[in-house]
PDB file of C-alpha atoms and ligand atoms in Angstrom:
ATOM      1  CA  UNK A  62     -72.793 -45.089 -91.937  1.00  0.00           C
ATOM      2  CA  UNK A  63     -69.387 -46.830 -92.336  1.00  0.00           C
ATOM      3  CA  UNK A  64     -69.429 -50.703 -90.955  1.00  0.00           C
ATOM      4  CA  UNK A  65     -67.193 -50.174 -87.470  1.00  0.00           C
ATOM      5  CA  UNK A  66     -69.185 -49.167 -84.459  1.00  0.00           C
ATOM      6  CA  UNK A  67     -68.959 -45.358 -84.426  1.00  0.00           C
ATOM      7  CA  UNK A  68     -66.110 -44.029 -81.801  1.00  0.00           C
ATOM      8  CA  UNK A  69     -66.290 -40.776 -79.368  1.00  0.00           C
ATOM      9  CA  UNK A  70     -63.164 -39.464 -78.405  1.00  0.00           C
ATOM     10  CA  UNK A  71     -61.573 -36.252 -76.949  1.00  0.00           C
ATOM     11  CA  UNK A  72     -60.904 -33.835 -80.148  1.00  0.00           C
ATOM     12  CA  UNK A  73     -57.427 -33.422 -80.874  1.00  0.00           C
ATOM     13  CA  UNK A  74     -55.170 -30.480 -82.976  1.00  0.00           C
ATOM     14  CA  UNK A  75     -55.596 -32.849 -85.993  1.00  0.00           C
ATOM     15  CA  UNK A  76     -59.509 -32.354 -85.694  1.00  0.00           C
ATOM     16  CA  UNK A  77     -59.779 -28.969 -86.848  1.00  0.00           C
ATOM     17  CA  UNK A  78     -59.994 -29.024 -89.970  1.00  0.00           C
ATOM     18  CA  UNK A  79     -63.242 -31.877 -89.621  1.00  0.00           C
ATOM     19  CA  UNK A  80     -64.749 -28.944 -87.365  1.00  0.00           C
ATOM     20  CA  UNK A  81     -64.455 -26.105 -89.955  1.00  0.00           C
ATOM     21  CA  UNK A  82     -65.870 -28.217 -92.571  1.00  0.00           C
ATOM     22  CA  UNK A  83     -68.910 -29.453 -90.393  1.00  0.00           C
ATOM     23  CA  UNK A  84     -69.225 -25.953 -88.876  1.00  0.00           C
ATOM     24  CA  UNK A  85     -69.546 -24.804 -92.208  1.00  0.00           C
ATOM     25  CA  UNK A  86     -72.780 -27.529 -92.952  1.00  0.00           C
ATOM     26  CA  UNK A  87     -74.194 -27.032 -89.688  1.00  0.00           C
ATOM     27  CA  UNK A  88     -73.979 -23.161 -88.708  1.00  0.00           C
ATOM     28  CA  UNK A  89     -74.924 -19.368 -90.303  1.00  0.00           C
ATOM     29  CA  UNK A  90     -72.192 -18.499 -87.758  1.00  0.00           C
ATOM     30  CA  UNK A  91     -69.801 -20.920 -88.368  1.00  0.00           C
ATOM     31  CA  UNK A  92     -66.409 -20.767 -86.575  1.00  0.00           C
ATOM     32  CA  UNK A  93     -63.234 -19.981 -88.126  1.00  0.00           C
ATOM     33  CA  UNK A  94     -59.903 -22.335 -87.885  1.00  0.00           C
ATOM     34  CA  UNK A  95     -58.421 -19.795 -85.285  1.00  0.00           C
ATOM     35  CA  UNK A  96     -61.938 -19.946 -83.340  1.00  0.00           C
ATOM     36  CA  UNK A  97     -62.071 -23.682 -83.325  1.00  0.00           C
ATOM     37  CA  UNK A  98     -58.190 -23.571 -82.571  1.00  0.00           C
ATOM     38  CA  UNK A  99     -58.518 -21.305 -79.867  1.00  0.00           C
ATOM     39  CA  UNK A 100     -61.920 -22.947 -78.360  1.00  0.00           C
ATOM     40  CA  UNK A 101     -60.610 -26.813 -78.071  1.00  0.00           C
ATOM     41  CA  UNK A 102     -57.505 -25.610 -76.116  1.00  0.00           C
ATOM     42  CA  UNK A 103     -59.351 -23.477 -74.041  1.00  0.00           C
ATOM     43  CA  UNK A 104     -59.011 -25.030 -70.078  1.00  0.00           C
ATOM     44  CA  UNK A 105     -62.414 -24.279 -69.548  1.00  0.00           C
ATOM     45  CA  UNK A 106     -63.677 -26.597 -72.571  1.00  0.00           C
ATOM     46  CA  UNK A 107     -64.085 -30.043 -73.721  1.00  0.00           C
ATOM     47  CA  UNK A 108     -64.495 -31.006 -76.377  1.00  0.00           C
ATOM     48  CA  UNK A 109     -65.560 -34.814 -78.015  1.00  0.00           C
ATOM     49  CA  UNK A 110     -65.988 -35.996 -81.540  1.00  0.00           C
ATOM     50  CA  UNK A 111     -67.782 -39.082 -82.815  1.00  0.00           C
ATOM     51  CA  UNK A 112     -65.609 -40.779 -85.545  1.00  0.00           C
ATOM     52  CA  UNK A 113     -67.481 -43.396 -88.017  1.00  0.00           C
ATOM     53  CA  UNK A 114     -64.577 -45.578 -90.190  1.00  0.00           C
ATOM     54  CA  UNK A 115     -61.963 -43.185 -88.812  1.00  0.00           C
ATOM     55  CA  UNK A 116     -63.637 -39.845 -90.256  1.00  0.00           C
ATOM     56  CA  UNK A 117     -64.711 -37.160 -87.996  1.00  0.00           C
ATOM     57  CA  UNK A 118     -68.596 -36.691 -89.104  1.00  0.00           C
ATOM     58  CA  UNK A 119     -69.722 -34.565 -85.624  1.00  0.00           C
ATOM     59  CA  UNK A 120     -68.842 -32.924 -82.328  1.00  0.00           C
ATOM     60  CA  UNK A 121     -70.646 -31.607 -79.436  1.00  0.00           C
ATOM     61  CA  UNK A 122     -68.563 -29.789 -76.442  1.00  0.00           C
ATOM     62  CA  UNK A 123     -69.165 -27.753 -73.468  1.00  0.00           C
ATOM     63  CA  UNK A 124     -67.747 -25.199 -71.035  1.00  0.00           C
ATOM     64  CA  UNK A 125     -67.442 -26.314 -67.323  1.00  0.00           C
ATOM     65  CA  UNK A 126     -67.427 -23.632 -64.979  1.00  0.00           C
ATOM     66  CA  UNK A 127     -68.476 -24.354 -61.460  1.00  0.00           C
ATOM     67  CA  UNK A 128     -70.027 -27.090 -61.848  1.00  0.00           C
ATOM     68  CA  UNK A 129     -72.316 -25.687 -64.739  1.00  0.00           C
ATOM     69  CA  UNK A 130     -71.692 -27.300 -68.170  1.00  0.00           C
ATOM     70  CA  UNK A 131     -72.745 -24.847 -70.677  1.00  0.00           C
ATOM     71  CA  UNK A 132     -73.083 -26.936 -74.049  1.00  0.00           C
ATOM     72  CA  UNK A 133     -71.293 -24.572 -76.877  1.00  0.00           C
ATOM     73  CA  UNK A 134     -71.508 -26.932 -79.898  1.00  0.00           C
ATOM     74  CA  UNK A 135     -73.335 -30.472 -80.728  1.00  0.00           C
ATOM     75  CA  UNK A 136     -73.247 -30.774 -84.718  1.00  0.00           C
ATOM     76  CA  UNK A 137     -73.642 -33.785 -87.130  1.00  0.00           C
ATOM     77  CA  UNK A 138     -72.071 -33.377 -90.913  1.00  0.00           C
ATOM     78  CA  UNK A 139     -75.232 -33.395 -93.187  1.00  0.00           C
ATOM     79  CA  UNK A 140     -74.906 -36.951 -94.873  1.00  0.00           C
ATOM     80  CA  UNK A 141     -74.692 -38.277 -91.057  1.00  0.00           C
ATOM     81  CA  UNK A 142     -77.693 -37.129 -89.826  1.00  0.00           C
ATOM     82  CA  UNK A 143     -81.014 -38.777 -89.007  1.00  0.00           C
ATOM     83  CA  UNK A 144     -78.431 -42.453 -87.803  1.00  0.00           C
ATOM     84  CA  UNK A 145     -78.985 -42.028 -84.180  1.00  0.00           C
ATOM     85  CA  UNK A 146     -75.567 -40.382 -83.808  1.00  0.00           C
ATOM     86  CA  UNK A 147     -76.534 -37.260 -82.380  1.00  0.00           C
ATOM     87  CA  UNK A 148     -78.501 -39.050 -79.875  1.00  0.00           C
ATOM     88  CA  UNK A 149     -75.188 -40.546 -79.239  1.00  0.00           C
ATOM     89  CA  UNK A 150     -73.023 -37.616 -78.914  1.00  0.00           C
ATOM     90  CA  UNK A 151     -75.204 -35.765 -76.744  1.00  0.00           C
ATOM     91  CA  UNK A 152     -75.892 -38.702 -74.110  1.00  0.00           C
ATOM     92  CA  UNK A 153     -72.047 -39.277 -74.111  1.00  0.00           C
ATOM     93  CA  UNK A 154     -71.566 -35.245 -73.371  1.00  0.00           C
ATOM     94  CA  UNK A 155     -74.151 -35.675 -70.292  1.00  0.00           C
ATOM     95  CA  UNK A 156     -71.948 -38.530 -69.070  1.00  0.00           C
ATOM     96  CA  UNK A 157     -69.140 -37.237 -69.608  1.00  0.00           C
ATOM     97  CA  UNK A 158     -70.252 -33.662 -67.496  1.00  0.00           C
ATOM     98  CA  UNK A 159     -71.409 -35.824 -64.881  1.00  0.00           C
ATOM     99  CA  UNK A 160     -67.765 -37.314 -64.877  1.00  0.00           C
ATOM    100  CA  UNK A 161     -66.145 -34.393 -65.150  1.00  0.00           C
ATOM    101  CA  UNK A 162     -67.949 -33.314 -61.724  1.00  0.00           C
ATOM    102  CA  UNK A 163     -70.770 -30.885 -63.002  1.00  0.00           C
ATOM    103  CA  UNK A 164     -73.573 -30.760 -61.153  1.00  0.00           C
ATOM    104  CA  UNK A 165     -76.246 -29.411 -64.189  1.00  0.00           C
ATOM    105  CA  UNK A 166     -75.880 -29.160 -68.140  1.00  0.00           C
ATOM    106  CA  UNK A 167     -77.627 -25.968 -69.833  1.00  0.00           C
ATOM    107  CA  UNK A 168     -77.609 -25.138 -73.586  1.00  0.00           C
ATOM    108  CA  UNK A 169     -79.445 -22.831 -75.443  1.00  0.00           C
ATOM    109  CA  UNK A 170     -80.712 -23.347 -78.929  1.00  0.00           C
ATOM    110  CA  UNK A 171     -83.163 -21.924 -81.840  1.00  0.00           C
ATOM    111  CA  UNK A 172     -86.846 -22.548 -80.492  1.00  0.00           C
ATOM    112  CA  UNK A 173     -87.965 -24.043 -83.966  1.00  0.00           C
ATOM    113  CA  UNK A 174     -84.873 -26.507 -84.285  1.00  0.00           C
ATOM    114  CA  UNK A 175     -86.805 -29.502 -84.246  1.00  0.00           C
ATOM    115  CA  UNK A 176     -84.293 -32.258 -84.376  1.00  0.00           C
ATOM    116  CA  UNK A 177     -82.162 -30.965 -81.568  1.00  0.00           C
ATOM    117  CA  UNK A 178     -84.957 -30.273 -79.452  1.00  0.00           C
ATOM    118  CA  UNK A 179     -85.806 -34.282 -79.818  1.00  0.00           C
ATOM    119  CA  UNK A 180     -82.130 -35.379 -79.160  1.00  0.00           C
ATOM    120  CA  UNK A 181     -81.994 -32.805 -76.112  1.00  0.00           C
ATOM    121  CA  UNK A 182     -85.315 -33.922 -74.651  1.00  0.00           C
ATOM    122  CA  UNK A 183     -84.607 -37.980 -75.026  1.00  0.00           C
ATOM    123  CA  UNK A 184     -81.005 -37.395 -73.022  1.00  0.00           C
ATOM    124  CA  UNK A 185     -83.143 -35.541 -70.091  1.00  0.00           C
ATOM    125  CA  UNK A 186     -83.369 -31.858 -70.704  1.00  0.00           C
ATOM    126  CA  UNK A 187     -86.120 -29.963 -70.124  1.00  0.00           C
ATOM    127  CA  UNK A 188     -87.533 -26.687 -71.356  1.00  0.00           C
ATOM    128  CA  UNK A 189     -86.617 -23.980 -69.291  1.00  0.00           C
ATOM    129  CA  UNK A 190     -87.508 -20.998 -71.049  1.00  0.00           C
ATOM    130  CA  UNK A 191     -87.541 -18.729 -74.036  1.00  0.00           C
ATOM    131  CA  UNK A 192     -85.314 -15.986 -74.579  1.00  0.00           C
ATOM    132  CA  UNK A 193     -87.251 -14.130 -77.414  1.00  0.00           C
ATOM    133  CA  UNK A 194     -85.768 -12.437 -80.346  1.00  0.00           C
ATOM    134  CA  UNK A 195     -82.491 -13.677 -79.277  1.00  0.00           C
ATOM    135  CA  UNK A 196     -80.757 -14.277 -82.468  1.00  0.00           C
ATOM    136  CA  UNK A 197     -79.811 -11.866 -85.279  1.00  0.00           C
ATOM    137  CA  UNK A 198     -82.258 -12.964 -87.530  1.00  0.00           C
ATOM    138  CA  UNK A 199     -84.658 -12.498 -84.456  1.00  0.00           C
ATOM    139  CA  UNK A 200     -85.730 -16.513 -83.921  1.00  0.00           C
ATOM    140  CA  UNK A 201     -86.192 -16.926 -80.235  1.00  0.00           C
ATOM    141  CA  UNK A 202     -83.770 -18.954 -78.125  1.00  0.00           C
ATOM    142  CA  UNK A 203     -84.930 -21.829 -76.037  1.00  0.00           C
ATOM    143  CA  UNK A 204     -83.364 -22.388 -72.575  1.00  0.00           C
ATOM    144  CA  UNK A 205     -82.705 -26.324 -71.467  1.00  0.00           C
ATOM    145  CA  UNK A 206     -81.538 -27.567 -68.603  1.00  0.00           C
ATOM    146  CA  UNK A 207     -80.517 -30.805 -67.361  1.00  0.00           C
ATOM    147  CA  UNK A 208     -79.616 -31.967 -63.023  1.00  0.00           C
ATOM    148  CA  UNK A 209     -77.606 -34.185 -62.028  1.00  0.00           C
ATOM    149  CA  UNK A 210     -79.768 -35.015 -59.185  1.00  0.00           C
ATOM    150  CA  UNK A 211     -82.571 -36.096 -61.390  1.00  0.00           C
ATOM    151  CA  UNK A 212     -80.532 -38.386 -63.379  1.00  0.00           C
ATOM    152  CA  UNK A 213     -82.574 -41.461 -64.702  1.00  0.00           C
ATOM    153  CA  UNK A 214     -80.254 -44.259 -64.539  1.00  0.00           C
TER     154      UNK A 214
HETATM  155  C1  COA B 385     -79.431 -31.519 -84.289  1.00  0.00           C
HETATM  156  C2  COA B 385     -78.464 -32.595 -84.805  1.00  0.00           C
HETATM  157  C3  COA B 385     -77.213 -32.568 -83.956  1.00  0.00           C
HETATM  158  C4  COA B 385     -79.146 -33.950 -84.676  1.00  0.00           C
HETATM  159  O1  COA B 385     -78.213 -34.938 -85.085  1.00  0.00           O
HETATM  160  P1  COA B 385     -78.710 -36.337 -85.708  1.00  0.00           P
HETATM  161  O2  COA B 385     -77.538 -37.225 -85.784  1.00  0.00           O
HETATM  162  O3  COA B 385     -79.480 -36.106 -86.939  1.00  0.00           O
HETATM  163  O4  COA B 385     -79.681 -36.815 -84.537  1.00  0.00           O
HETATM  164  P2  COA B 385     -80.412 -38.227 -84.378  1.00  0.00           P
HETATM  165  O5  COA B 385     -80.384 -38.975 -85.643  1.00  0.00           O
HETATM  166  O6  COA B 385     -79.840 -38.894 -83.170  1.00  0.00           O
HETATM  167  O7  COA B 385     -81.902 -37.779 -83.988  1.00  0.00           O
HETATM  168  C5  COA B 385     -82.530 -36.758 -84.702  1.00  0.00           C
HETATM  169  C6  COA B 385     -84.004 -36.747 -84.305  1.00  0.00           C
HETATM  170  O8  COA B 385     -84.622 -35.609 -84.891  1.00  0.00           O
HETATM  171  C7  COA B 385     -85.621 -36.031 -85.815  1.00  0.00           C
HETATM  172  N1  COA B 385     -85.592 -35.064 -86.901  1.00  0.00           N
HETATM  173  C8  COA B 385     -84.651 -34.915 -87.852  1.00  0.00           C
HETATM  174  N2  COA B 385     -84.975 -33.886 -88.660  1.00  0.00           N
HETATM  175  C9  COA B 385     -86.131 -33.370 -88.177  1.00  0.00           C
HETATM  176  C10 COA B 385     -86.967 -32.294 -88.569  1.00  0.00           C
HETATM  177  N3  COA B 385     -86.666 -31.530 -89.621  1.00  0.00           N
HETATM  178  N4  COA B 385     -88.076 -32.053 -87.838  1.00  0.00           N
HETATM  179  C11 COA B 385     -88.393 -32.810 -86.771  1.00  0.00           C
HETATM  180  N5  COA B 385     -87.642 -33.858 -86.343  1.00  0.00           N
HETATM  181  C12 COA B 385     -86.529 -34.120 -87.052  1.00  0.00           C
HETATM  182  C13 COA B 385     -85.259 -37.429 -86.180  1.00  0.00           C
HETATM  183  O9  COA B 385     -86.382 -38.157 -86.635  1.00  0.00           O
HETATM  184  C14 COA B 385     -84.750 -37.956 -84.841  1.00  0.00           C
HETATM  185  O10 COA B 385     -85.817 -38.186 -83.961  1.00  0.00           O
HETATM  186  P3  COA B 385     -86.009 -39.611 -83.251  1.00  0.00           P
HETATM  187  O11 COA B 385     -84.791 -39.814 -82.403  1.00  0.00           O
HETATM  188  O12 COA B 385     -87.246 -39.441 -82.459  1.00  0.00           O
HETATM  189  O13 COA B 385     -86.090 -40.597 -84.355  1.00  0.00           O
HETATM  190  C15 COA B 385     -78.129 -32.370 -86.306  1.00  0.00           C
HETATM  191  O14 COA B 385     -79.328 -32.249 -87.025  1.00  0.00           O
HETATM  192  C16 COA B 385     -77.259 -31.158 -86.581  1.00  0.00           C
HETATM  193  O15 COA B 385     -76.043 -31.216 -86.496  1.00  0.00           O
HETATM  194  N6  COA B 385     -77.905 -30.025 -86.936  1.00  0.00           N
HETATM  195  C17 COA B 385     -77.182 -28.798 -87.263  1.00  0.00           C
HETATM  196  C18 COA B 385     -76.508 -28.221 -86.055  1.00  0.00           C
HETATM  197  C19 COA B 385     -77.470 -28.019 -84.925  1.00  0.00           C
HETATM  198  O16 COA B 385     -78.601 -27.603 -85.091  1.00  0.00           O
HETATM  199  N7  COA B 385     -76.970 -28.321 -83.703  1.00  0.00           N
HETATM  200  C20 COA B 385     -77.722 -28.152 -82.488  1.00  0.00           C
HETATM  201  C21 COA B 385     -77.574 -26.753 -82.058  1.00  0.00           C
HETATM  202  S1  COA B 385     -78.380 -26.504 -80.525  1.00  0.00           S
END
């Protein structure tokens, strides 16, 4: 990691290209400029990224829909991993849905994905369930969810 303090901020027109590139490290099915253009804009989503020495390295976002913030995205370029920043990002998202007004977070993710599972768990979620054979290569999804009510402060 760079020497200044890493730095979340809303992501901006001038992030997509940042996205594709980590999208492309992180994800089988990574999004396409057009996806990512169309996704940050949508009214529905919000998006963050975490900037170390003024260089997008991740992002995490959600959709916020009645009070339900469905995470879509948390992802870490490869030579930023394993830093603490995804721990980071994804307490930042929380507190930033809480903000925002949502009452509980979900997300779903691949059941063996060990390091998200750890950064999910140590910002609150809990296991909620498996959706099996979910994914096209037929890994089971796990279901988390997080409540506003049981916020540890
Ligand atoms: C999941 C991800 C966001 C984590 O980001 P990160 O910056 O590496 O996260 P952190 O450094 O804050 O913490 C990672 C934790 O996982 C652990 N970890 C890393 N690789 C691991 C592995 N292969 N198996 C088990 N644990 C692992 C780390 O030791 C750390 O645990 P700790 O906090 O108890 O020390 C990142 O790996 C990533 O972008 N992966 C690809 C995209 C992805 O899977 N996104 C989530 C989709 S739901």
């Amino acid at each position: 990691m760079g020497t200044e303090k890493p730095v979340i901020r809303k992501a901006e027109a001038k992030d997509i290209s940042a996205f594709v590139q980590i999208e492309s490290e992180c994800f089988n099915d990574a999004w396409s400029h057009a996806m990512i253009e169309k996704e940050i804009f949508n009214n529905l989503a919000h998006y963050w990224v975490l900037e170390c020495d003024q260089q997008v390295v991740a992002y995490a976002g959600f959709w916020l829909v009645k009070g339900e913030a469905q995470i879509n995205r948390v992802a870490v370029a490869t030579k930023f991993r394993n830093k603490g920043l995804g721990n980071y990002l994804v307490q930042t998202l929380v507190n930033n849905g809480w903000d925002l007004g949502a009452d509980s977070i979900t997300l779903e993710m691949r059941s063996d994905n060990e390091a998200a599972h750890k950064v999910y768990l140590r910002a609150g979620f809990k296991d909620a369930g498996i959706r099996p054979h979910y994914y096209e290569d037929g890994s089971d999804a796990l279901i988390m969810w997080l409540y506003r009510d049981k916020k540890i402060s």
